[in-house]
Coordinates of C-alpha atoms and ligand atoms in Angstrom, one line a residue:
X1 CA 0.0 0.0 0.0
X2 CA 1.7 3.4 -0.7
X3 CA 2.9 5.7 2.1
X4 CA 0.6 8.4 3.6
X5 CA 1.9 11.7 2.3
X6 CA 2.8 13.8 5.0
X7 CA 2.0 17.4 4.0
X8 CA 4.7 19.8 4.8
X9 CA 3.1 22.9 3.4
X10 CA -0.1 22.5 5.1
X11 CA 1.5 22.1 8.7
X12 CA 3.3 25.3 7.6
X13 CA 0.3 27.0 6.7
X14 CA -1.1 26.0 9.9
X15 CA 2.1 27.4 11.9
X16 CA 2.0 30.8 10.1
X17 CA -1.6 31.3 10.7
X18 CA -0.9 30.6 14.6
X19 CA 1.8 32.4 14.5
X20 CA 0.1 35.5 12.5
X21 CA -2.1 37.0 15.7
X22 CA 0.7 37.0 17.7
X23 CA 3.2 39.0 14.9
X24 CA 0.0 41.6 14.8
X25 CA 0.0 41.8 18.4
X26 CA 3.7 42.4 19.1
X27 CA 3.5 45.1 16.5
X28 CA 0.3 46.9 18.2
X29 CA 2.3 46.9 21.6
X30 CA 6.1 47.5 20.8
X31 CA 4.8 50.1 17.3
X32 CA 6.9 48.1 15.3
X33 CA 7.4 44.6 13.4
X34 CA 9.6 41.8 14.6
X35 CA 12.7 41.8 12.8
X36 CA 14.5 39.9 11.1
X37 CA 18.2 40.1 9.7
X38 CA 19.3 38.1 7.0
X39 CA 23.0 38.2 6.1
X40 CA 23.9 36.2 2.6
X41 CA 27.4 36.4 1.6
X42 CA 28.8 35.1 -1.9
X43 CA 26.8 34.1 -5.0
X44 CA 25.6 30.4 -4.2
X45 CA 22.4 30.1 -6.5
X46 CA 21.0 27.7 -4.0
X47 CA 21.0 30.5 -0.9
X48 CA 20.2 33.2 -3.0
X49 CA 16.8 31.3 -3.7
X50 CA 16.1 30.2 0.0
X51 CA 17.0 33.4 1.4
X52 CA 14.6 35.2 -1.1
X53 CA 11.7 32.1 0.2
X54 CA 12.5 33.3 4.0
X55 CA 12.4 37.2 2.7
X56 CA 8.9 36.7 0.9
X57 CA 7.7 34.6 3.5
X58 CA 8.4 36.7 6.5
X59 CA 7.5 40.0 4.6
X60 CA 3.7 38.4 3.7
X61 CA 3.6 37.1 7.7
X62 CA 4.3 41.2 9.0
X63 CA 7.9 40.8 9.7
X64 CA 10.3 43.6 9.2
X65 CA 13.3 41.6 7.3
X66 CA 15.9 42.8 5.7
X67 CA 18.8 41.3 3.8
X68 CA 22.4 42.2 4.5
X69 CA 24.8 41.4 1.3
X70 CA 28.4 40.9 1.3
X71 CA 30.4 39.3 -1.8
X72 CA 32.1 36.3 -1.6
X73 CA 35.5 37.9 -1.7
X74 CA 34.5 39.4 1.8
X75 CA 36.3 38.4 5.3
X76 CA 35.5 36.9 8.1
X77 CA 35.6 39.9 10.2
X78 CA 33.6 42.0 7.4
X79 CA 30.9 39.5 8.1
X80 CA 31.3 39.4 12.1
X81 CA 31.3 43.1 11.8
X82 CA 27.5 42.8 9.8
X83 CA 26.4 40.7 12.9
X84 CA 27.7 43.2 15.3
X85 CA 25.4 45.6 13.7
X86 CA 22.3 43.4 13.5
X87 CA 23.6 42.4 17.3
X88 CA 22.9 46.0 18.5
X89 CA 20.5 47.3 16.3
X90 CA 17.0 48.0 18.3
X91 CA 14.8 46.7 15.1
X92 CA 16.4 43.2 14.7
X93 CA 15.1 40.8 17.1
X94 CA 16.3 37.8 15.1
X95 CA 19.4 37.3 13.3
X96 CA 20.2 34.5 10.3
X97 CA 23.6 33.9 8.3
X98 CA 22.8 31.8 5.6
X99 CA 25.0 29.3 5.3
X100 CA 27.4 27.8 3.8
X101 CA 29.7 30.2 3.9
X102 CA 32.1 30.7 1.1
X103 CA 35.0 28.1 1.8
X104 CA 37.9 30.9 1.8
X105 CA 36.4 32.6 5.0
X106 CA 37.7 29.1 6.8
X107 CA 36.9 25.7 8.0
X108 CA 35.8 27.2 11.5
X109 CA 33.9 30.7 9.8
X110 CA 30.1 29.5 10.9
X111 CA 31.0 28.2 14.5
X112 CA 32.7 32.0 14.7
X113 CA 29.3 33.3 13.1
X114 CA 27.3 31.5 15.5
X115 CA 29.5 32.3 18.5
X116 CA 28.8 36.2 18.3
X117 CA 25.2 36.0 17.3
X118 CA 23.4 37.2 20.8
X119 CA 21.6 34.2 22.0
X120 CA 18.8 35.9 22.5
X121 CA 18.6 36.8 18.5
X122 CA 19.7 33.5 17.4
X123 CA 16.9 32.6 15.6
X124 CA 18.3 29.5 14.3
X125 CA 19.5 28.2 17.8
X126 CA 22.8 27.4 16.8
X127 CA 24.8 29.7 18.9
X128 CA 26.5 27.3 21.8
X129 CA 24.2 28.5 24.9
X130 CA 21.1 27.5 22.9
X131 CA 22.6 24.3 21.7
X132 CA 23.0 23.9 25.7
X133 CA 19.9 24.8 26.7
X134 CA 18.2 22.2 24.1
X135 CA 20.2 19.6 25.3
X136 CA 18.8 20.3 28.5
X137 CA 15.6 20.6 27.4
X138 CA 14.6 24.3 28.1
X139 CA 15.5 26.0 24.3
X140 CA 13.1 28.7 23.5
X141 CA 15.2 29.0 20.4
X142 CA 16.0 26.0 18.4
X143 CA 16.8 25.2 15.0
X144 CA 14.1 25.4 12.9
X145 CA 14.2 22.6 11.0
X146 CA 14.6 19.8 13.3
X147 CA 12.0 22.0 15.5
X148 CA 9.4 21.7 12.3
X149 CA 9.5 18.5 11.4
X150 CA 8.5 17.7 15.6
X151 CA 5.1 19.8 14.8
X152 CA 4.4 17.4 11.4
X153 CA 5.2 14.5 13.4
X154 CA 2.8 15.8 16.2
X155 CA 0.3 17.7 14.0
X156 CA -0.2 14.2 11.7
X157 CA -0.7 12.3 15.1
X158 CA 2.7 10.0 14.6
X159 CA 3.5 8.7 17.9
X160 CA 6.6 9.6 19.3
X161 CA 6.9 8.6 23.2
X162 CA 8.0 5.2 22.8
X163 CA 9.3 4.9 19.1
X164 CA 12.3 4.0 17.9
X165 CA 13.5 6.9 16.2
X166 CA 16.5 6.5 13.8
X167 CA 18.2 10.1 12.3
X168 CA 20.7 9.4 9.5
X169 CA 22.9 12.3 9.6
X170 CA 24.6 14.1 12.7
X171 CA 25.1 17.8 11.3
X172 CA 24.9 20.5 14.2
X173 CA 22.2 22.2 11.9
X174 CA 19.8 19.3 11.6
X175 CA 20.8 15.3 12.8
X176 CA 22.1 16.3 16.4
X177 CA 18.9 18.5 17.6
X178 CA 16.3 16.5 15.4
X179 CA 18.1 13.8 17.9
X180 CA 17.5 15.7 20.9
X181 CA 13.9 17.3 20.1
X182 CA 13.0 13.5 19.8
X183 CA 14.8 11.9 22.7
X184 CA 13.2 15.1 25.0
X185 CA 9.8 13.1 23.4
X186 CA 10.5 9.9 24.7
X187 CA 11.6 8.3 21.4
X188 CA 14.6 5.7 21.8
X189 CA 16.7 7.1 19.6
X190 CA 19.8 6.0 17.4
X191 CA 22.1 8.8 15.3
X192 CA 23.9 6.8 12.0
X193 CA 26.3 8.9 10.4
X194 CA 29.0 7.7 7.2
X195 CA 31.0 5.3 9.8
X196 CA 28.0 3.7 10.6
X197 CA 28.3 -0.3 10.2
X198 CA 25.3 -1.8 8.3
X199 CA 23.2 1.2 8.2
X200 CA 20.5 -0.2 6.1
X201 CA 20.3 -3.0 8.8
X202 CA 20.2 -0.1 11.7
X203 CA 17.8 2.0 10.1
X204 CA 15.5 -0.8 9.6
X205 CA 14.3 -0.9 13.1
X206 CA 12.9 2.3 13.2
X207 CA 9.6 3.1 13.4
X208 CA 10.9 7.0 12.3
X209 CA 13.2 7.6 10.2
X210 CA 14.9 10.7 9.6
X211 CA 17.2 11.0 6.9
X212 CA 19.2 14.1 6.8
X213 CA 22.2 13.0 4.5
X214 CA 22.5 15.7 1.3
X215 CA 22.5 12.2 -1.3
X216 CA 20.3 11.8 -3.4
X217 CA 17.8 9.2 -3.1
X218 CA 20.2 7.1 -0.7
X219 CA 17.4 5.9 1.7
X220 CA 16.4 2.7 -0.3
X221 CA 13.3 0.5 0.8
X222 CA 15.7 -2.2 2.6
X223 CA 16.5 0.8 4.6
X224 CA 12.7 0.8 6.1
X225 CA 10.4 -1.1 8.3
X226 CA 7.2 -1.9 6.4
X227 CA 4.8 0.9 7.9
X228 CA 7.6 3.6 9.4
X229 CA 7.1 7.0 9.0
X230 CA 10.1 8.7 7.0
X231 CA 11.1 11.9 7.2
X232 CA 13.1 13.1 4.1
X233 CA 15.3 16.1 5.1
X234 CA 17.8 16.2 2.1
X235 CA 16.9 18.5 -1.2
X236 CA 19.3 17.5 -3.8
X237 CA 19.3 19.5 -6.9
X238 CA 20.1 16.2 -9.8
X239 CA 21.3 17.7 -12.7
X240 CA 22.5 14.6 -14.7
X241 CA 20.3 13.0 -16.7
X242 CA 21.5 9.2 -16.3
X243 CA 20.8 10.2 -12.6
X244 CA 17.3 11.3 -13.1
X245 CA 16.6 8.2 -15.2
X246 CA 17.9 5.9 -12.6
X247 CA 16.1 7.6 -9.4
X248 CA 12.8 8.2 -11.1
X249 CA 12.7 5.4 -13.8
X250 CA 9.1 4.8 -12.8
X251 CA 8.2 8.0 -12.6
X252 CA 7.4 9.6 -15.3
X253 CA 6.1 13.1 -14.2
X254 CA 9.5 13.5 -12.3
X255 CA 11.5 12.9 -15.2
X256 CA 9.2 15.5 -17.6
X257 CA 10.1 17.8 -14.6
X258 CA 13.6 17.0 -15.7
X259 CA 13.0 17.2 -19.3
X260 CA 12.0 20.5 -19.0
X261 CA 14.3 22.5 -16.7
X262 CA 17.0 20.2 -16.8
X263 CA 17.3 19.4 -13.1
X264 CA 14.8 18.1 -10.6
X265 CA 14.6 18.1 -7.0
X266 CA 15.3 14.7 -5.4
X267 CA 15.3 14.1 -1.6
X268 CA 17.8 11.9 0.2
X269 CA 14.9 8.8 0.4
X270 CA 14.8 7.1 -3.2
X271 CA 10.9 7.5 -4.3
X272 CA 10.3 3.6 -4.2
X273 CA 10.2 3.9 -0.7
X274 CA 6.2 5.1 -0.9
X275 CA 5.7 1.5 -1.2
X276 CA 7.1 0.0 2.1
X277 CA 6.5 3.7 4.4
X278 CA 3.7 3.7 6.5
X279 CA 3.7 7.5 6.3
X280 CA 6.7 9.7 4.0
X281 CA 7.3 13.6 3.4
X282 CA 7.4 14.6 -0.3
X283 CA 10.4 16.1 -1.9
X284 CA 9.6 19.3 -2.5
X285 CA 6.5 20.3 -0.2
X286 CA 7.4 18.3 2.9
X287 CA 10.1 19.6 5.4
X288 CA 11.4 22.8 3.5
X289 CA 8.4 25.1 3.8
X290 CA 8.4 23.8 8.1
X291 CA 11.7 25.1 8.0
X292 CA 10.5 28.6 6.7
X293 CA 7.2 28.7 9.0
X294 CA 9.5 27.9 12.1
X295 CA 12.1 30.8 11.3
X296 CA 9.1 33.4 11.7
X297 CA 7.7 31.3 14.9
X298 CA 11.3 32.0 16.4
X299 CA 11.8 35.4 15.3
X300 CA 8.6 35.7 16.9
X301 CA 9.4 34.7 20.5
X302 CA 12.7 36.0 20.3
X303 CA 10.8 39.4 19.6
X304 CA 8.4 38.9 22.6
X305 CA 11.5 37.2 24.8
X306 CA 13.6 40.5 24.1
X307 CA 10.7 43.0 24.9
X308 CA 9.5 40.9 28.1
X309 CA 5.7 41.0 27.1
Ligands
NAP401 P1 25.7 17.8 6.4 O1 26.2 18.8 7.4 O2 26.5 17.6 5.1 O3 25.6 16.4 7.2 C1 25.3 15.2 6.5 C2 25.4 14.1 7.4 O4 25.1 12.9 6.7 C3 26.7 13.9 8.1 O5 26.5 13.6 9.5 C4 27.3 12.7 7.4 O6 28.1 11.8 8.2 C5 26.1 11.9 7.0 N1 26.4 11.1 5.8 C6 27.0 11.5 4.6 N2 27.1 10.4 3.8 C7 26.7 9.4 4.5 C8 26.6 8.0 4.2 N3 27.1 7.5 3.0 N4 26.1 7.2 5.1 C9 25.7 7.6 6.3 N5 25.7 8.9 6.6 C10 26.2 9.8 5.7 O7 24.2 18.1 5.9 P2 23.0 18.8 6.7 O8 23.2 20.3 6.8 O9 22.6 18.0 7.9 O10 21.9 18.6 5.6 C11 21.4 17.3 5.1 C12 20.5 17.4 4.0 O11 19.3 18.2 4.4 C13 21.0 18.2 2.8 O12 20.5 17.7 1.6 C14 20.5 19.6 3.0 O13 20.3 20.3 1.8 C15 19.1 19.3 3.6 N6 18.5 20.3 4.4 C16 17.2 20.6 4.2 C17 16.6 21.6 4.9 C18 15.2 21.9 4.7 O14 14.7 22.9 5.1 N7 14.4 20.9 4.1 C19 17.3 22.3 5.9 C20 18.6 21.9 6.2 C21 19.3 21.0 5.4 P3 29.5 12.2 8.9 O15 29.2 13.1 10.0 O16 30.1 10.9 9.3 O17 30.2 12.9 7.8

């Protein structure tokens, strides 16, 4: 029987309409907008398109947000400097560097960008105190797409206390808190990463799966239980057509996506997995648009934590 699709964008919806009142409120009180501070530095095609989603969406949800540019050839201290800025400036409640970061600023460049973000701003929860404070339990801030794919799980009534939870990937963005949000649900959870022996075998026993690997299409069916819920993280841009063919060989509308811009989006669970899943997030429409709903959620409380009302 095929896989339930879990529906990403309608959770999101759901989250921004929540989340609406309280944007209008804060504005009636404190006579202004939350705010939020996007820095992108370089040209990556990729980031220029999902900061321009985060823009859009947090203009059409009452946010202030402004974008902060700085060319690829900049420094690391011309982009802590940029921080600084958004750090003490009185309209910017929340503050987001889109990463990655151009690879000449160094290999250590984003843990220094997420060291001198205030926490309080941190509207991504990576800065160290609110990596802390999630590991014990008590973030108000924390990543927003681990923290968006816990509201699917919830809002779609997948059980969590109890289930073994398996998250292949163990980034500091996504695997590690999507590990912790669960294990503070009372999942029994297991993090696989390259190293790990017989992965298929490990990730097997789950009754969730989370795969959050950036390959595309690596979660093959002998990777799930019959009837798990999957959670497909990864958005892989394929851009070879002997690729396409072989992911989405019986899929025909996929590879007409192909045909006709010459890439398609594949997530990091191969398609044929709808067959064995119980329940499965689509690539696109599943855990990207959370990820966007949750940024304005954050930069909302971070707004209301700063003003203390
Ligand atoms: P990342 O920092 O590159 O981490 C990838 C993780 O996957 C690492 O822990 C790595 O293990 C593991 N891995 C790589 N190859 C593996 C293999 N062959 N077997 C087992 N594990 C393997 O990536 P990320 O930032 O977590 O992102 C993961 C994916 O999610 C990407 O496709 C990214 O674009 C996507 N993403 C989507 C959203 C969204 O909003 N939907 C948000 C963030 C990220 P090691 O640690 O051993 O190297």
């Amino acid at each position: 029987m095929a896989a339930r699709m879990l529906n990403g964008a309608a959770v999101a919806s759901a989250i921004r309409a929540q989340v609406a009142p309280g944007i209008a409120a804060f504005t009636a009180r404190a006579g202004r907008p939350p705010g939020l501070g996007i820095v992108l530095v370089g040209d990556d095609p990729a980031s220029a398109i999902y900061v321009r989603g985060k823009l859009k969406s947090a203009g059409e949800a009452g946010l202030r947000a402004d974008l902060k540019t700085l060319p690829a050839s900049a420094s690391l201290d011309d982009l802590l400097a940029v921080v600084e800025q958004l750090n003490h400036s009185e309209a910017h409640d929340g503050i987001l560097v889109q990463s990655p970061l151009p690879a000449a600023m160094g290999a250590d460049a984003e843990y220094r960008v997420f060291d001198v973000i205030r926490p309080e701003k941190d509207v991504d929860g990576f800065h160290p105190v609110n990596v802390g404070l999630l590991a014990q339990n008590r973030a108000t801030l924390a990543s927003c797409t681990p923290s968006g794919i816990i509201e699917l799980l919830e809002r779609s009534e997948v059980p969590i206390a109890g289930a073994r939870a398996v998250v292949i990937g163990r980034s500091d963005i996504v695997g590690k808190p999507m590990a912790l949000l669960l294990l503070h649900r009372n999942a029994t959870v297991t993090i696989c990463h390259s190293r790990t022996v017989d992965l298929p075998k490990v990730a097997a026993t789950a009754d969730i799966l989370v795969a959050a690997i950036g390959r595309p299409a690596f979660v093959t069916p002998d990777f799930v239980k019959p009837g798990a819920v999957v959670v497909d993280v990864g958005i892989n841009s394929v851009t070879s057509a002997e690729e396409a063919k072989r992911i989405f060989a019986r899929y025909p509308e996929r590879l007409a996506v192909f045909g006709k811009k010459g890439s398609v989006l594949v997530g990091d669970v191969h398609p044929d997995v709808a067959e064995k899943a119980g329940a499965l997030t689509p690539v696109p429409g599943g855990v990207g648009p959370l990820t966007i709903a949750m940024l304005l959620k954050n930069t909302l409380t971070a707004a209301v934590d700063r003003a203390g009302t």
